[in-house]
Amino acid sequence: MLNYIGTDIASGPLWMEYITFLKALPATTAQEGSQRMTSIRKAYQRAIVTPTHHLEQLWRDYENFENSVSRALAKGLLSEYQPKYNSARAIYRERKKYVEDID
């Protein structure tokens, strides 16, 4: 579903709900916990490079998620994704101008 409508400018809540769903999945073993963290990380990383109305909230949530897992790893990942997020934010601002004029 995210492959089809996840790029829409109004898909922010969809990304947030999907990430909440992933966070709620039970992890009974360490391997399942690791896979769940990887899935959550990948979802956040896809969401923060997609220009949507909730991009800034997704970025803040992603920062909090990474810092809660590992501050050392978070520093590297956040610095890697910061330029991608900034680019998505600039694209969002441009798209928003056009979308606001649609009746």
Coordinates of N, CA, C and O in Angstrom, one line a residue:
M1 N 0.8 -1.2 0.0 CA 0.0 0.0 0.0 C 0.9 1.3 0.0 O 0.6 2.2 -0.7
L2 N 1.9 1.3 0.8 CA 2.8 2.4 0.9 C 3.5 2.7 -0.5 O 3.8 3.8 -0.8
N3 N 3.7 1.6 -1.2 CA 4.4 1.8 -2.5 C 3.5 2.6 -3.5 O 3.9 3.3 -4.4
Y4 N 2.1 2.5 -3.3 CA 1.2 3.2 -4.2 C 0.8 4.6 -3.7 O 0.7 5.5 -4.5
I5 N 0.5 4.7 -2.4 CA 0.0 6.0 -2.0 C 0.9 6.7 -0.9 O 0.6 7.8 -0.5
G6 N 2.0 6.0 -0.6 CA 2.9 6.6 0.4 C 3.7 7.8 -0.1 O 4.3 8.5 0.7
T7 N 3.6 8.1 -1.4 CA 4.3 9.3 -1.9 C 3.4 10.5 -2.0 O 3.9 11.6 -2.4
D8 N 2.1 10.3 -1.7 CA 1.2 11.4 -1.8 C 1.5 12.4 -0.7 O 2.0 12.1 0.4
I9 N 1.3 13.7 -1.0 CA 1.6 14.8 0.0 C 0.8 14.6 1.3 O 1.2 15.1 2.3
A10 N -0.3 14.0 1.2 CA -1.2 13.8 2.4 C -1.0 12.4 3.1 O -1.8 12.0 3.9
S11 N 0.1 11.7 2.7 CA 0.3 10.4 3.3 C 1.0 10.3 4.6 O 1.2 9.3 5.2
G12 N 1.3 11.5 5.2 CA 2.0 11.5 6.5 C 1.3 10.7 7.6 O 2.0 9.9 8.2
P13 N 0.0 10.9 7.8 CA -0.7 10.1 8.8 C -0.6 8.6 8.5 O -0.5 7.8 9.5
L14 N -0.6 8.2 7.3 CA -0.5 6.8 6.9 C 0.9 6.2 7.4 O 1.0 5.1 7.9
W15 N 1.9 7.0 7.1 CA 3.3 6.6 7.6 C 3.3 6.5 9.1 O 3.9 5.5 9.6
M16 N 2.7 7.4 9.8 CA 2.8 7.4 11.2 C 2.0 6.2 11.8 O 2.4 5.6 12.7
E17 N 0.9 5.9 11.2 CA 0.1 4.8 11.6 C 0.8 3.5 11.4 O 0.8 2.6 12.2
Y18 N 1.5 3.4 10.2 CA 2.2 2.2 9.9 C 3.4 2.0 10.9 O 3.6 0.8 11.4
I19 N 4.1 3.0 11.2 CA 5.2 2.9 12.2 C 4.7 2.6 13.6 O 5.3 1.7 14.3
T20 N 3.5 3.1 13.9 CA 2.9 2.7 15.2 C 2.5 1.3 15.2 O 2.7 0.6 16.2
F21 N 2.0 0.8 14.1 CA 1.7 -0.6 14.0 C 3.0 -1.5 14.2 O 2.9 -2.5 14.9
L22 N 4.1 -1.1 13.5 CA 5.3 -1.9 13.6 C 5.8 -1.9 15.1 O 6.3 -2.9 15.6
K23 N 5.7 -0.7 15.7 CA 6.2 -0.6 17.1 C 5.3 -1.5 18.1 O 5.8 -2.0 19.1
A24 N 4.1 -1.8 17.7 CA 3.2 -2.6 18.6 C 3.3 -4.1 18.3 O 2.8 -4.8 19.1
L25 N 4.1 -4.5 17.3 CA 4.2 -5.9 17.1 C 5.0 -6.5 18.2 O 6.0 -6.0 18.7
P26 N 4.5 -7.7 18.7 CA 5.3 -8.4 19.7 C 6.6 -9.0 19.3 O 6.7 -9.5 18.1
A27 N 7.6 -8.9 20.1 CA 8.9 -9.6 19.8 C 9.2 -10.5 21.0 O 9.5 -10.0 22.1
T28 N 9.1 -11.8 20.7 CA 9.3 -12.8 21.8 C 10.8 -13.2 21.9 O 11.2 -13.6 23.0
T29 N 11.5 -13.1 20.8 CA 12.9 -13.4 20.9 C 13.8 -12.2 20.5 O 13.3 -11.2 20.0
A30 N 15.1 -12.3 20.8 CA 16.0 -11.2 20.5 C 16.0 -11.0 19.0 O 16.1 -9.9 18.5
Q31 N 16.0 -12.1 18.2 CA 16.0 -12.0 16.7 C 14.8 -11.2 16.2 O 14.9 -10.3 15.4
E32 N 13.6 -11.5 16.8 CA 12.4 -10.9 16.4 C 12.5 -9.4 16.8 O 12.0 -8.5 16.0
G33 N 13.0 -9.1 17.9 CA 13.2 -7.7 18.4 C 14.1 -6.9 17.4 O 13.8 -5.8 17.1
S34 N 15.2 -7.6 17.0 CA 16.1 -7.0 16.1 C 15.5 -6.7 14.7 O 15.6 -5.6 14.1
Q35 N 14.7 -7.7 14.2 CA 14.0 -7.5 13.0 C 13.0 -6.4 13.0 O 12.8 -5.7 12.1
R36 N 12.3 -6.3 14.2 CA 11.3 -5.3 14.4 C 11.9 -3.9 14.3 O 11.5 -3.0 13.7
M37 N 13.1 -3.8 15.0 CA 13.8 -2.5 15.0 C 14.3 -2.1 13.6 O 14.2 -0.9 13.2
T38 N 14.7 -3.1 12.9 CA 15.2 -2.8 11.5 C 14.0 -2.4 10.7 O 14.1 -1.5 9.9
S39 N 12.8 -3.0 10.8 CA 11.7 -2.7 10.1 C 11.2 -1.3 10.4 O 10.8 -0.5 9.5
I40 N 11.2 -0.9 11.7 CA 10.8 0.4 12.1 C 11.8 1.4 11.5 O 11.4 2.5 11.0
R41 N 13.1 1.2 11.6 CA 14.1 2.1 11.1 C 13.9 2.3 9.6 O 13.9 3.4 9.1
K42 N 13.7 1.2 8.8 CA 13.5 1.3 7.4 C 12.2 2.1 7.0 O 12.2 2.9 6.1
A43 N 11.2 1.9 7.8 CA 9.9 2.7 7.6 C 10.2 4.2 7.8 O 9.7 5.0 7.0
Y44 N 10.8 4.5 8.9 CA 11.1 5.9 9.2 C 12.0 6.5 8.1 O 11.7 7.6 7.6
Q45 N 13.0 5.7 7.7 CA 13.9 6.3 6.7 C 13.2 6.5 5.3 O 13.5 7.4 4.6
R46 N 12.2 5.7 5.0 CA 11.4 5.9 3.8 C 10.5 7.1 4.0 O 10.3 7.9 3.1
A47 N 9.9 7.2 5.2 CA 9.0 8.3 5.4 C 9.6 9.7 5.4 O 9.1 10.6 4.9
I48 N 10.9 9.8 6.0 CA 11.5 11.1 6.1 C 12.1 11.6 4.8 O 12.5 12.8 4.8
V49 N 12.1 10.8 3.8 CA 12.6 11.3 2.5 C 11.4 11.5 1.5 O 11.6 11.8 0.4
T50 N 10.2 11.3 2.1 CA 8.9 11.5 1.3 C 8.3 12.8 1.7 O 8.0 13.0 2.8
P51 N 8.2 13.8 0.7 CA 7.6 15.1 1.1 C 6.1 15.0 1.4 O 5.3 14.9 0.5
T52 N 5.8 15.0 2.7 CA 4.4 15.0 3.1 C 4.1 16.1 4.1 O 5.0 16.7 4.6
H53 N 2.8 16.3 4.4 CA 2.4 17.3 5.4 C 3.0 17.1 6.8 O 3.2 18.0 7.5
H54 N 3.2 15.9 7.1 CA 3.7 15.6 8.5 C 5.2 15.2 8.5 O 5.7 14.6 9.5
L55 N 6.0 15.7 7.6 CA 7.4 15.4 7.5 C 8.2 15.8 8.7 O 9.0 15.0 9.2
E56 N 7.9 17.0 9.3 CA 8.7 17.5 10.4 C 8.4 16.6 11.7 O 9.3 16.3 12.4
Q57 N 7.1 16.2 11.8 CA 6.8 15.3 12.9 C 7.4 14.0 12.8 O 7.9 13.4 13.8
L58 N 7.5 13.5 11.6 CA 8.1 12.2 11.3 C 9.6 12.3 11.6 O 10.2 11.3 12.2
W59 N 10.2 13.4 11.3 CA 11.7 13.6 11.5 C 11.9 13.6 13.1 O 12.8 12.9 13.5
R60 N 11.1 14.3 13.8 CA 11.3 14.4 15.3 C 11.1 13.0 15.9 O 11.8 12.6 16.8
D61 N 10.1 12.3 15.4 CA 9.8 10.9 15.9 C 11.0 10.0 15.6 O 11.4 9.2 16.4
Y62 N 11.6 10.1 14.4 CA 12.7 9.3 14.0 C 13.9 9.6 14.8 O 14.6 8.7 15.3
E63 N 14.2 10.9 15.1 CA 15.3 11.3 16.0 C 15.1 10.6 17.4 O 16.1 10.1 17.9
N64 N 13.9 10.7 17.9 CA 13.6 10.2 19.2 C 13.8 8.6 19.2 O 14.4 8.1 20.1
F65 N 13.3 8.0 18.1 CA 13.5 6.6 18.0 C 15.0 6.2 18.0 O 15.4 5.3 18.7
E66 N 15.7 6.8 17.1 CA 17.2 6.4 17.0 C 17.9 6.7 18.3 O 18.7 5.9 18.7
N67 N 17.6 7.8 19.0 CA 18.3 8.1 20.2 C 17.9 7.2 21.3 O 18.7 6.9 22.2
S68 N 16.7 6.6 21.3 CA 16.3 5.7 22.3 C 16.9 4.3 22.1 O 17.1 3.6 23.1
V69 N 17.3 4.0 20.9 CA 17.9 2.7 20.6 C 19.4 2.8 20.9 O 19.9 2.0 21.7
S70 N 20.1 3.8 20.3 CA 21.6 3.9 20.6 C 22.0 5.3 20.1 O 21.9 5.6 19.0
R71 N 22.5 6.0 21.1 CA 23.0 7.4 20.8 C 24.1 7.4 19.8 O 24.2 8.3 18.9
A72 N 25.0 6.5 19.9 CA 26.2 6.4 19.0 C 25.7 6.1 17.6 O 26.2 6.8 16.6
L73 N 24.9 5.1 17.4 CA 24.4 4.8 16.1 C 23.5 5.9 15.6 O 23.5 6.2 14.4
A74 N 22.7 6.5 16.4 CA 21.8 7.6 16.0 C 22.6 8.8 15.4 O 22.2 9.3 14.4
K75 N 23.7 9.1 16.0 CA 24.5 10.2 15.5 C 24.9 10.0 14.0 O 24.7 10.9 13.2
G76 N 25.3 8.8 13.7 CA 25.7 8.5 12.3 C 24.6 8.5 11.4 O 24.6 9.0 10.3
L77 N 23.5 7.8 11.8 CA 22.3 7.7 10.9 C 21.6 9.0 10.7 O 21.2 9.3 9.6
L78 N 21.5 9.8 11.8 CA 20.9 11.1 11.6 C 21.7 12.0 10.8 O 21.1 12.8 10.0
S79 N 23.0 12.0 10.9 CA 23.8 12.9 10.0 C 23.7 12.4 8.6 O 23.8 13.2 7.6
E80 N 23.5 11.1 8.3 CA 23.4 10.6 7.0 C 22.0 11.0 6.4 O 22.0 11.3 5.2
Y81 N 21.0 11.0 7.2 CA 19.6 11.3 6.7 C 19.2 12.7 6.7 O 18.2 13.1 6.1
Q82 N 20.0 13.5 7.5 CA 19.6 15.0 7.6 C 19.6 15.7 6.2 O 18.6 16.3 5.9
P83 N 20.6 15.5 5.3 CA 20.5 16.1 4.0 C 19.3 15.6 3.2 O 18.7 16.4 2.5
K84 N 19.0 14.3 3.3 CA 17.9 13.8 2.6 C 16.5 14.4 3.1 O 15.6 14.7 2.3
Y85 N 16.5 14.5 4.4 CA 15.3 15.1 5.0 C 15.1 16.6 4.6 O 14.0 17.0 4.2
N86 N 16.2 17.3 4.6 CA 16.2 18.7 4.2 C 15.8 18.8 2.7 O 15.0 19.8 2.4
S87 N 16.2 17.9 1.9 CA 15.8 17.9 0.5 C 14.3 17.7 0.4 O 13.6 18.3 -0.4
A88 N 13.8 16.7 1.1 CA 12.4 16.3 1.1 C 11.5 17.5 1.6 O 10.5 17.8 1.1
R89 N 12.1 18.2 2.6 CA 11.4 19.3 3.2 C 11.3 20.5 2.1 O 10.2 21.1 2.0
A90 N 12.3 20.7 1.4 CA 12.3 21.8 0.4 C 11.3 21.4 -0.8 O 10.6 22.2 -1.2
I91 N 11.3 20.1 -1.1 CA 10.4 19.7 -2.2 C 8.9 19.8 -1.7 O 8.0 20.2 -2.4
Y92 N 8.7 19.5 -0.4 CA 7.4 19.6 0.2 C 6.9 21.0 0.1 O 5.7 21.3 -0.2
R93 N 7.8 22.0 0.4 CA 7.3 23.4 0.4 C 6.9 23.8 -1.0 O 5.9 24.5 -1.2
E94 N 7.6 23.3 -2.0 CA 7.3 23.6 -3.4 C 5.9 23.0 -3.8 O 5.1 23.6 -4.4
R95 N 5.8 21.7 -3.4 CA 4.5 21.0 -3.7 C 3.3 21.6 -3.0 O 2.3 21.7 -3.6
K96 N 3.6 22.0 -1.8 CA 2.5 22.6 -1.0 C 1.9 23.8 -1.7 O 0.7 24.0 -1.6
K97 N 2.7 24.6 -2.3 CA 2.2 25.8 -3.0 C 1.2 25.4 -4.1 O 0.2 26.1 -4.3
Y98 N 1.5 24.3 -4.8 CA 0.6 23.9 -5.9 C -0.7 23.2 -5.3 O -1.8 23.4 -5.8
V99 N -0.5 22.4 -4.3 CA -1.6 21.6 -3.7 C -2.6 22.5 -3.0 O -3.8 22.3 -3.1
E100 N -2.1 23.6 -2.4 CA -3.1 24.5 -1.7 C -4.0 25.2 -2.7 O -5.1 25.6 -2.3
D101 N -3.6 25.4 -3.9 CA -4.5 26.0 -4.9 C -5.5 25.1 -5.5 O -6.4 25.6 -6.2
I102 N -5.4 23.8 -5.3 CA -6.4 22.9 -5.8 C -7.6 22.9 -5.0 O -7.6 22.9 -3.8
D103 N -8.7 23.0 -5.7 CA -10.0 23.1 -5.0 C -10.6 21.8 -4.8 O -10.6 20.9 -5.6

